[in-house]
Short mmCIF file of C-alpha atoms and ligand atoms in Angstrom, two decimals:
data_model
loop_
_atom_site.label_atom_id
_atom_site.label_comp_id
_atom_site.label_asym_id
_atom_site.label_seq_id
_atom_site.Cartn_x
_atom_site.Cartn_y
_atom_site.Cartn_z
CA MET A 29 0.00 0.00 0.00
CA SER A 30 1.50 3.33 -1.04
CA ARG A 31 2.29 5.86 1.66
CA GLN A 32 1.53 8.69 -0.75
CA VAL A 33 -2.17 9.38 -1.14
CA GLY A 34 -4.08 11.45 -3.68
CA ALA A 35 -1.34 11.68 -6.32
CA THR A 36 -2.23 11.37 -9.98
CA ALA A 37 -0.07 11.37 -13.12
CA THR A 38 -0.22 15.16 -13.05
CA SER A 39 -0.55 16.01 -9.37
CA LEU A 40 1.34 15.53 -6.10
CA PRO A 41 0.13 13.56 -3.08
CA THR A 42 -2.28 15.52 -0.92
CA HIS A 43 -1.61 13.26 2.08
CA PHE A 44 0.85 10.74 3.47
CA ARG A 45 -0.41 7.59 5.17
CA MET A 46 0.98 6.88 8.64
CA THR A 47 1.58 3.32 9.90
CA SER A 48 -1.58 3.86 12.02
CA GLY A 49 -3.57 4.42 8.81
CA ASP A 50 -4.10 8.12 9.59
CA LEU A 51 -3.65 10.56 6.71
CA MET A 52 -1.33 13.53 7.19
CA PRO A 53 -1.72 16.52 4.83
CA SER A 54 1.43 16.96 2.75
CA VAL A 55 1.84 20.70 3.48
CA ALA A 56 1.78 22.15 7.02
CA LEU A 57 2.08 25.63 8.43
CA GLY A 58 5.25 25.69 10.57
CA LEU A 59 5.08 27.76 13.75
CA TYR A 60 8.69 28.05 14.91
CA GLN A 61 9.46 31.71 15.69
CA SER A 62 5.81 32.76 15.18
CA LEU A 63 5.01 35.05 18.07
CA PRO A 64 1.75 34.01 19.77
CA GLU A 65 0.09 37.35 18.94
CA GLU A 66 0.86 37.00 15.20
CA ALA A 67 0.33 33.22 15.14
CA VAL A 68 -3.42 33.37 15.93
CA ASP A 69 -4.22 35.47 12.85
CA ALA A 70 -1.76 33.53 10.68
CA ILE A 71 -3.34 30.20 11.63
CA LYS A 72 -6.90 31.48 11.14
CA LEU A 73 -5.96 32.78 7.69
CA ALA A 74 -4.24 29.47 6.90
CA LEU A 75 -7.35 27.52 7.90
CA LYS A 76 -9.44 29.72 5.58
CA ALA A 77 -6.90 29.20 2.78
CA GLY A 78 -7.16 25.42 3.16
CA TYR A 79 -4.32 24.37 5.49
CA ARG A 80 -5.30 21.45 7.70
CA HIS A 81 -1.88 20.69 9.25
CA PHE A 82 0.01 22.73 11.88
CA ASP A 83 3.42 22.11 13.39
CA THR A 84 4.16 23.51 16.84
CA ALA A 85 6.26 22.46 19.85
CA TRP A 86 6.21 22.99 23.60
CA VAL A 87 9.42 24.98 23.28
CA TYR A 88 7.99 27.38 20.63
CA GLY A 89 5.67 28.91 23.23
CA ASN A 90 2.72 29.16 20.83
CA GLU A 91 0.70 26.00 21.52
CA SER A 92 -1.99 28.19 23.16
CA ALA A 93 -2.19 30.38 20.06
CA LEU A 94 -2.76 27.31 17.89
CA GLY A 95 -5.52 26.06 20.21
CA GLN A 96 -7.18 29.49 20.25
CA ALA A 97 -7.11 29.80 16.45
CA ILE A 98 -8.62 26.33 16.02
CA ARG A 99 -11.38 27.09 18.53
CA GLU A 100 -12.17 30.41 16.84
CA SER A 101 -12.32 28.87 13.36
CA ASP A 102 -15.28 26.98 11.96
CA VAL A 103 -13.16 24.00 10.86
CA PRO A 104 -13.98 20.87 12.90
CA ARG A 105 -11.16 19.57 15.09
CA ASN A 106 -11.18 16.16 13.40
CA GLU A 107 -10.29 17.76 10.06
CA ILE A 108 -7.12 19.36 11.48
CA TRP A 109 -3.75 17.68 12.02
CA VAL A 110 -1.94 19.02 15.10
CA THR A 111 1.69 18.16 15.83
CA THR A 112 3.57 19.17 18.95
CA LYS A 113 6.88 18.04 20.46
CA LEU A 114 8.55 16.81 23.63
CA TRP A 115 11.42 19.08 24.70
CA ASN A 116 14.85 17.70 25.63
CA THR A 117 14.60 18.47 29.36
CA PHE A 118 11.61 16.12 29.74
CA HIS A 119 13.13 12.87 28.42
CA ALA A 120 13.15 11.14 31.81
CA PRO A 121 10.31 8.62 31.36
CA GLU A 122 8.43 9.93 34.41
CA ASP A 123 8.50 13.49 32.96
CA VAL A 124 6.96 12.63 29.58
CA GLU A 125 3.28 12.34 30.54
CA PRO A 126 3.19 15.48 32.75
CA ILE A 127 4.73 17.69 30.04
CA PHE A 128 2.51 16.09 27.38
CA ASN A 129 -0.49 16.98 29.58
CA GLU A 130 0.82 20.54 29.77
CA SER A 131 0.97 20.68 25.96
CA LEU A 132 -2.63 19.39 25.71
CA LYS A 133 -3.69 22.01 28.26
CA ASN A 134 -1.89 24.77 26.33
CA LEU A 135 -3.60 23.63 23.14
CA GLY A 136 -6.97 23.18 24.84
CA LEU A 137 -7.29 19.82 23.08
CA ASP A 138 -7.87 16.31 24.34
CA TYR A 139 -5.56 14.65 21.79
CA VAL A 140 -2.83 15.51 19.30
CA ASP A 141 -2.42 13.84 15.94
CA LEU A 142 1.35 13.56 16.30
CA TYR A 143 3.76 13.85 19.22
CA LEU A 144 7.44 14.05 18.30
CA MET A 145 10.60 13.60 20.35
CA HIS A 146 12.03 17.01 19.34
CA TRP A 147 15.70 15.89 19.49
CA PRO A 148 17.43 12.58 20.19
CA ILE A 149 19.31 14.44 22.93
CA ALA A 150 18.22 14.38 26.59
CA HIS A 151 19.06 17.22 28.93
CA LYS A 152 18.91 16.90 32.65
CA ARG A 153 15.70 18.21 34.22
CA GLY A 154 15.58 22.01 34.50
CA SER A 155 18.74 22.47 32.41
CA PHE A 156 19.80 23.44 28.92
CA GLY A 157 22.67 21.82 27.04
CA GLY A 158 26.41 21.60 27.66
CA THR A 159 27.52 19.62 30.67
CA THR A 160 23.90 18.96 31.55
CA THR A 161 23.39 16.56 28.62
CA ASN A 162 22.34 13.11 29.82
CA HIS A 163 24.65 11.03 27.60
CA GLU A 164 23.18 7.65 28.50
CA LEU A 165 19.59 8.62 27.69
CA SER A 166 20.76 10.48 24.55
CA GLU A 167 22.52 7.36 23.24
CA ASP A 168 19.56 5.15 24.11
CA PRO A 169 16.25 7.09 24.16
CA PHE A 170 14.15 3.89 24.21
CA PRO A 171 12.89 4.53 27.80
CA THR A 172 11.65 7.96 26.61
CA TRP A 173 10.07 6.30 23.58
CA GLN A 174 8.27 3.75 25.77
CA ALA A 175 6.74 6.62 27.76
CA MET A 176 5.55 8.10 24.44
CA GLU A 177 4.08 4.70 23.45
CA ARG A 178 1.94 4.87 26.60
CA LEU A 179 0.44 8.14 25.29
CA VAL A 180 -0.65 6.27 22.16
CA GLU A 181 -2.18 3.53 24.32
CA SER A 182 -4.14 6.22 26.18
CA GLY A 183 -5.50 7.54 22.84
CA ARG A 184 -4.22 11.07 23.49
CA ALA A 185 -1.37 10.93 20.96
CA ARG A 186 -2.72 9.37 17.77
CA ASN A 187 0.78 8.96 16.27
CA ILE A 188 4.31 9.35 17.63
CA GLY A 189 7.61 10.02 15.94
CA VAL A 190 11.04 11.56 16.23
CA SER A 191 12.86 14.62 14.98
CA ASN A 192 16.49 15.42 14.18
CA PHE A 193 17.54 11.74 14.31
CA ASN A 194 20.30 10.67 11.92
CA ILE A 195 20.04 7.23 10.30
CA ARG A 196 22.24 5.53 12.91
CA ARG A 197 20.27 6.91 15.84
CA LEU A 198 16.95 6.01 14.22
CA ALA A 199 18.09 2.49 13.29
CA LYS A 200 19.34 1.98 16.84
CA LEU A 201 16.05 3.15 18.35
CA MET A 202 14.13 0.91 15.94
CA SER A 203 16.20 -2.14 16.89
CA ASN A 204 14.35 -2.14 20.23
CA PRO A 205 11.17 -4.19 20.78
CA MET A 206 8.86 -1.28 20.00
CA LYS A 207 5.11 -1.51 20.37
CA VAL A 208 4.69 1.51 18.07
CA THR A 209 7.27 2.39 15.40
CA PRO A 210 7.99 6.06 14.62
CA ALA A 211 5.53 7.44 12.07
CA ILE A 212 7.77 10.40 11.28
CA ASN A 213 11.33 11.68 11.38
CA GLN A 214 11.22 15.50 11.10
CA VAL A 215 14.62 16.73 9.89
CA GLU A 216 16.29 19.76 8.35
CA ILE A 217 15.93 19.47 4.57
CA HIS A 218 16.34 22.22 1.99
CA LEU A 219 18.23 23.08 -1.16
CA PHE A 220 21.57 23.23 0.69
CA ASN A 221 21.03 20.15 2.87
CA PRO A 222 18.80 17.86 0.80
CA GLN A 223 19.61 14.62 2.69
CA PRO A 224 18.75 12.17 -0.14
CA GLU A 225 20.23 9.30 1.89
CA MET A 226 17.80 9.98 4.75
CA ILE A 227 14.82 9.98 2.39
CA LYS A 228 16.04 6.80 0.72
CA ALA A 229 16.58 5.05 4.07
CA SER A 230 13.13 6.01 5.28
CA HIS A 231 11.49 4.58 2.19
CA PHE A 232 13.56 1.45 1.76
CA MET A 233 15.36 0.55 4.98
CA TRP A 234 12.28 -0.08 7.09
CA GLY A 235 9.88 -1.15 4.34
CA GLU A 236 6.22 -0.34 3.85
CA GLU A 237 5.08 -1.72 7.20
CA HIS A 238 7.48 0.26 9.38
CA GLY A 239 8.35 2.99 6.88
CA VAL A 240 9.15 6.31 8.47
CA VAL A 241 7.76 9.32 6.60
CA ILE A 242 10.18 12.24 6.44
CA GLN A 243 9.09 15.80 7.16
CA ALA A 244 11.28 18.64 5.87
CA TRP A 245 11.83 21.44 8.37
CA GLY A 246 13.44 24.71 7.26
CA PRO A 247 12.25 23.90 3.72
CA LEU A 248 13.19 27.38 2.46
CA SER A 249 16.46 27.33 4.46
CA GLY A 250 14.88 30.29 6.25
CA SER A 251 15.33 29.20 9.88
CA VAL A 252 18.22 31.52 10.71
CA GLY A 253 17.64 34.82 8.91
CA ARG A 254 17.53 36.04 5.34
CA LEU A 255 20.94 35.05 4.01
CA MET A 256 20.26 31.40 3.14
CA LEU A 257 16.58 32.10 2.45
CA ASP A 258 17.47 34.66 -0.22
CA LYS A 259 20.13 32.33 -1.59
CA ALA A 260 17.53 29.59 -2.08
CA LEU A 261 14.86 31.88 -3.56
CA SER A 262 17.34 33.36 -6.04
CA ALA A 263 19.16 30.12 -6.95
CA PRO A 264 19.24 30.00 -10.80
CA GLU A 265 17.47 26.62 -11.08
CA ILE A 266 14.69 27.87 -8.80
CA LYS A 267 14.26 31.27 -10.46
CA GLU A 268 14.35 29.85 -13.99
CA SER A 269 11.87 27.08 -13.12
CA ALA A 270 9.53 29.58 -11.46
CA GLU A 271 9.56 31.79 -14.57
CA GLU A 272 9.03 28.83 -16.89
CA LEU A 273 6.12 27.42 -14.90
CA GLY A 274 4.48 30.68 -13.83
CA LEU A 275 5.04 29.88 -10.15
CA THR A 276 6.82 31.76 -7.37
CA PRO A 277 10.26 30.55 -6.21
CA GLY A 278 8.64 29.49 -2.92
CA GLN A 279 6.08 27.34 -4.76
CA VAL A 280 8.80 25.65 -6.83
CA ILE A 281 10.69 24.78 -3.64
CA MET A 282 7.58 23.46 -1.83
CA SER A 283 6.64 21.40 -4.89
CA TRP A 284 10.15 19.92 -5.11
CA HIS A 285 9.94 18.82 -1.46
CA VAL A 286 6.59 17.06 -1.83
CA GLN A 287 7.65 15.50 -5.15
CA ARG A 288 10.68 14.02 -3.32
CA GLY A 289 8.26 12.20 -1.01
CA THR A 290 8.55 14.45 2.02
CA VAL A 291 5.93 16.37 3.98
CA VAL A 292 6.83 20.04 3.89
CA LEU A 293 6.49 22.52 6.80
CA PRO A 294 6.96 26.12 5.58
CA LYS A 295 6.67 28.80 8.26
CA SER A 296 5.14 32.17 7.47
CA VAL A 297 3.13 34.82 9.25
CA THR A 298 2.70 36.85 6.05
CA PRO A 299 -0.78 36.36 4.51
CA SER A 300 0.37 36.35 0.87
CA ARG A 301 3.16 33.82 1.58
CA ILE A 302 0.93 31.59 3.69
CA ILE A 303 -1.45 31.31 0.72
CA GLU A 304 1.40 30.99 -1.79
CA ASN A 305 3.13 28.09 0.01
CA LEU A 306 0.07 25.84 -0.01
CA HIS A 307 -0.03 25.68 -3.80
CA VAL A 308 2.19 22.73 -4.75
CA VAL A 309 2.20 21.28 -8.26
CA LYS A 310 3.88 18.33 -9.92
CA LEU A 311 7.01 19.61 -11.64
CA PRO A 312 7.92 18.29 -15.09
CA ASP A 313 10.54 15.52 -14.72
CA ALA A 314 13.28 17.59 -16.37
CA ILE A 315 12.76 20.49 -13.96
CA PHE A 316 12.53 18.21 -10.93
CA GLU A 317 15.78 16.48 -11.95
CA LYS A 318 17.51 19.82 -12.55
CA ILE A 319 16.64 21.01 -9.01
CA GLU A 320 17.56 17.67 -7.46
CA LYS A 321 20.92 17.69 -9.24
CA ALA A 322 21.65 21.27 -8.16
CA ALA A 323 20.63 20.57 -4.55
CA THR A 324 22.87 17.53 -4.29
CA SER A 325 25.77 19.46 -5.86
CA TYR A 326 25.82 22.50 -3.53
CA PRO A 327 28.24 22.47 -0.60
CA ARG A 328 26.09 21.13 2.20
CA VAL A 329 25.15 23.62 4.88
CA ARG A 330 23.44 22.61 8.10
CA LEU A 331 21.51 25.60 9.44
CA PHE A 332 21.33 24.49 13.03
CA ASP A 333 23.82 22.18 14.71
CA PRO A 334 23.76 22.42 18.52
CA SER A 335 26.59 19.86 18.91
CA ARG A 336 29.02 22.31 20.46
CA SER A 337 26.66 23.81 23.01
CA TRP A 338 25.13 20.44 23.87
CA GLY A 339 28.52 18.76 24.29
CA LEU A 340 28.10 15.83 21.88
CA ASP A 341 28.12 15.22 18.13
CA VAL A 342 24.38 15.30 17.39
CA PHE A 343 24.49 14.48 13.67
CA GLU A 344 27.81 12.56 13.44
CA GLU A 345 28.47 14.00 9.98
CA GLY A 346 32.11 14.89 10.38
CA THR A 347 32.65 17.20 7.46
CA TYR A 348 29.64 19.48 7.42
CA GLN A 349 30.38 23.09 6.64
CA ARG A 350 29.10 24.96 9.67
CA ARG A 351 27.51 28.35 9.12
N1 NAP B 424 12.07 19.81 14.53
C1 NAP B 424 12.87 20.84 14.58
O1 NAP B 424 13.92 20.83 15.27
C2 NAP B 424 12.55 22.06 13.78
C3 NAP B 424 13.50 23.08 13.63
C4 NAP B 424 13.16 24.20 12.88
C5 NAP B 424 11.90 24.28 12.29
N2 NAP B 424 10.99 23.29 12.48
C6 NAP B 424 9.61 23.37 11.88
O2 NAP B 424 9.72 23.66 10.49
C7 NAP B 424 9.04 24.90 10.21
C8 NAP B 424 9.72 25.66 9.08
O3 NAP B 424 11.06 25.92 9.36
P1 NAP B 424 11.63 27.38 9.62
O4 NAP B 424 10.54 28.22 10.13
O5 NAP B 424 12.82 27.26 10.47
O6 NAP B 424 12.16 27.86 8.19
P2 NAP B 424 11.53 28.11 6.73
O7 NAP B 424 10.11 27.69 6.68
O8 NAP B 424 12.47 27.53 5.75
O9 NAP B 424 11.66 29.70 6.59
C9 NAP B 424 10.81 30.59 7.23
C10 NAP B 424 11.15 31.99 6.72
O10 NAP B 424 10.83 32.08 5.34
C11 NAP B 424 9.94 33.18 5.10
N3 NAP B 424 9.03 32.74 4.02
C12 NAP B 424 8.03 31.84 4.14
N4 NAP B 424 7.46 31.62 2.94
C13 NAP B 424 8.09 32.40 2.04
C14 NAP B 424 7.95 32.60 0.65
N5 NAP B 424 7.03 31.94 -0.06
N6 NAP B 424 8.80 33.47 0.03
C15 NAP B 424 9.72 34.14 0.76
N7 NAP B 424 9.92 33.99 2.08
C16 NAP B 424 9.11 33.12 2.73
C17 NAP B 424 9.28 33.45 6.41
O11 NAP B 424 8.95 34.81 6.54
P3 NAP B 424 7.54 35.37 7.10
O12 NAP B 424 7.12 34.55 8.28
O13 NAP B 424 7.90 36.77 7.48
O14 NAP B 424 6.58 35.29 5.97
C18 NAP B 424 10.38 33.08 7.41
O15 NAP B 424 11.27 34.16 7.57
C19 NAP B 424 9.08 25.63 11.55
O16 NAP B 424 8.17 26.69 11.63
C20 NAP B 424 8.79 24.48 12.52
O17 NAP B 424 7.41 24.19 12.52
C21 NAP B 424 11.30 22.18 13.20
#
C-alpha cells in the first residue's frame, strides 16, 4: 500500500499515510518563531486558505495560540492535524506524561495527531545543554520512547515520531522491541542540505510496514535569517523554473519537497506567503531532476547544529560546513 495518497499522473500527493492508517496533509504551516500574537491570525488565515496541518512544539511557546485559532475557526477539530513536540529536558520517562499533559492544556485539546521527540538528545531536568546533557539517555532514548508509546495507548497521541535523528540513531532506536514504530522523522531538509540518503533510508530501509515518513523542516532554508533564504529563492534553477512554470520561487521549492516524497512545513506569518506556500504542483521531470541535481551538488550547509553547546556530536556527519 503506497504511503503517498491522492497523487495522480499530473498532481502531487495531498496526504501521506501513517503506519496507524491516519492521513497527514502533505503541506503544514510551521510555527517556529511565530510570536503568539501573530500566530493566531496567521493560523486562522491558513485555515481559511485550506491548510489542515500545523506544526508547533512545547518549546515554541505558541501552543496556546494554535488552540485558540482552532477554537475560533469553523473547521472541525477532526479535520485538522496538530503536531507538537517533547522538549529535551523532559526525556526522563516519568516526565513525559506530565509535560505532554501541559501541551494538551496549552492547546486546549484532548488529543494531538502527532507527538514528536524534538531531538534525540536528553538534557537533565531544568537544564539546557552543555555539561547537563544526559549522555546515556541520549545514546539510548528507548525509555523515553516507551513513555511516548503509553500516550498512544491512552488515545491522546494518535501517532508518535522523532525529529532530528540521523540514520544511525533512528536504526538503533528501531532495533528495540517497540510496540509503536515512529511514524515520522522530522529533519532539516532544503536546497543546501537535501539529505537524499535519509529519504532513501526512510522509504527502503524499514519497508512499507514500518516505513518512516520524512518531514522537511526549514524547507526554504529560512530558519536563521535572510541570508540562506534569499540564496535559495534566487538560486538560478529555482528562479528559472519559477519563470518557466508561472510559479513563485517558494512554490517551486515546496513542490520539489513534496515530489521528493517528504511532507513540507513552511513557516510564514505573512498572509500572501501563507497562501502561496500551499499551492504545490507536480514539476515536469526535467525540472525536478535539474533542481535535485543542483541541490545535491551544492556544498552542504546545516543551518542548526547544537553539537558544540550540547557537548556531543548530534548528527555525526564529520565534514559538514558549519555556518
Ligand atoms: N524539529 C525541529 O527541530 C525544527 C526546527 C526548525 C523548524 N521546524 C519546523 O519547520 C518549520 C519551518 O522551518 P523554519 O521556520 O525554520 O524555516 P523556513 O520555513 O524555511 O523559513 C521561514 C522563513 O521564510 C519566510 N518565508 C516563508 N514563505 C516564504 C515565501 N514563499 N517566500 C519568501 N519567504 C518566505 C518566512 O517569513 P515570514 O514569516 O515573514 O513570511 C520566514 O522568515 C518551523 O516553523 C517548525 O514548525 C522544526
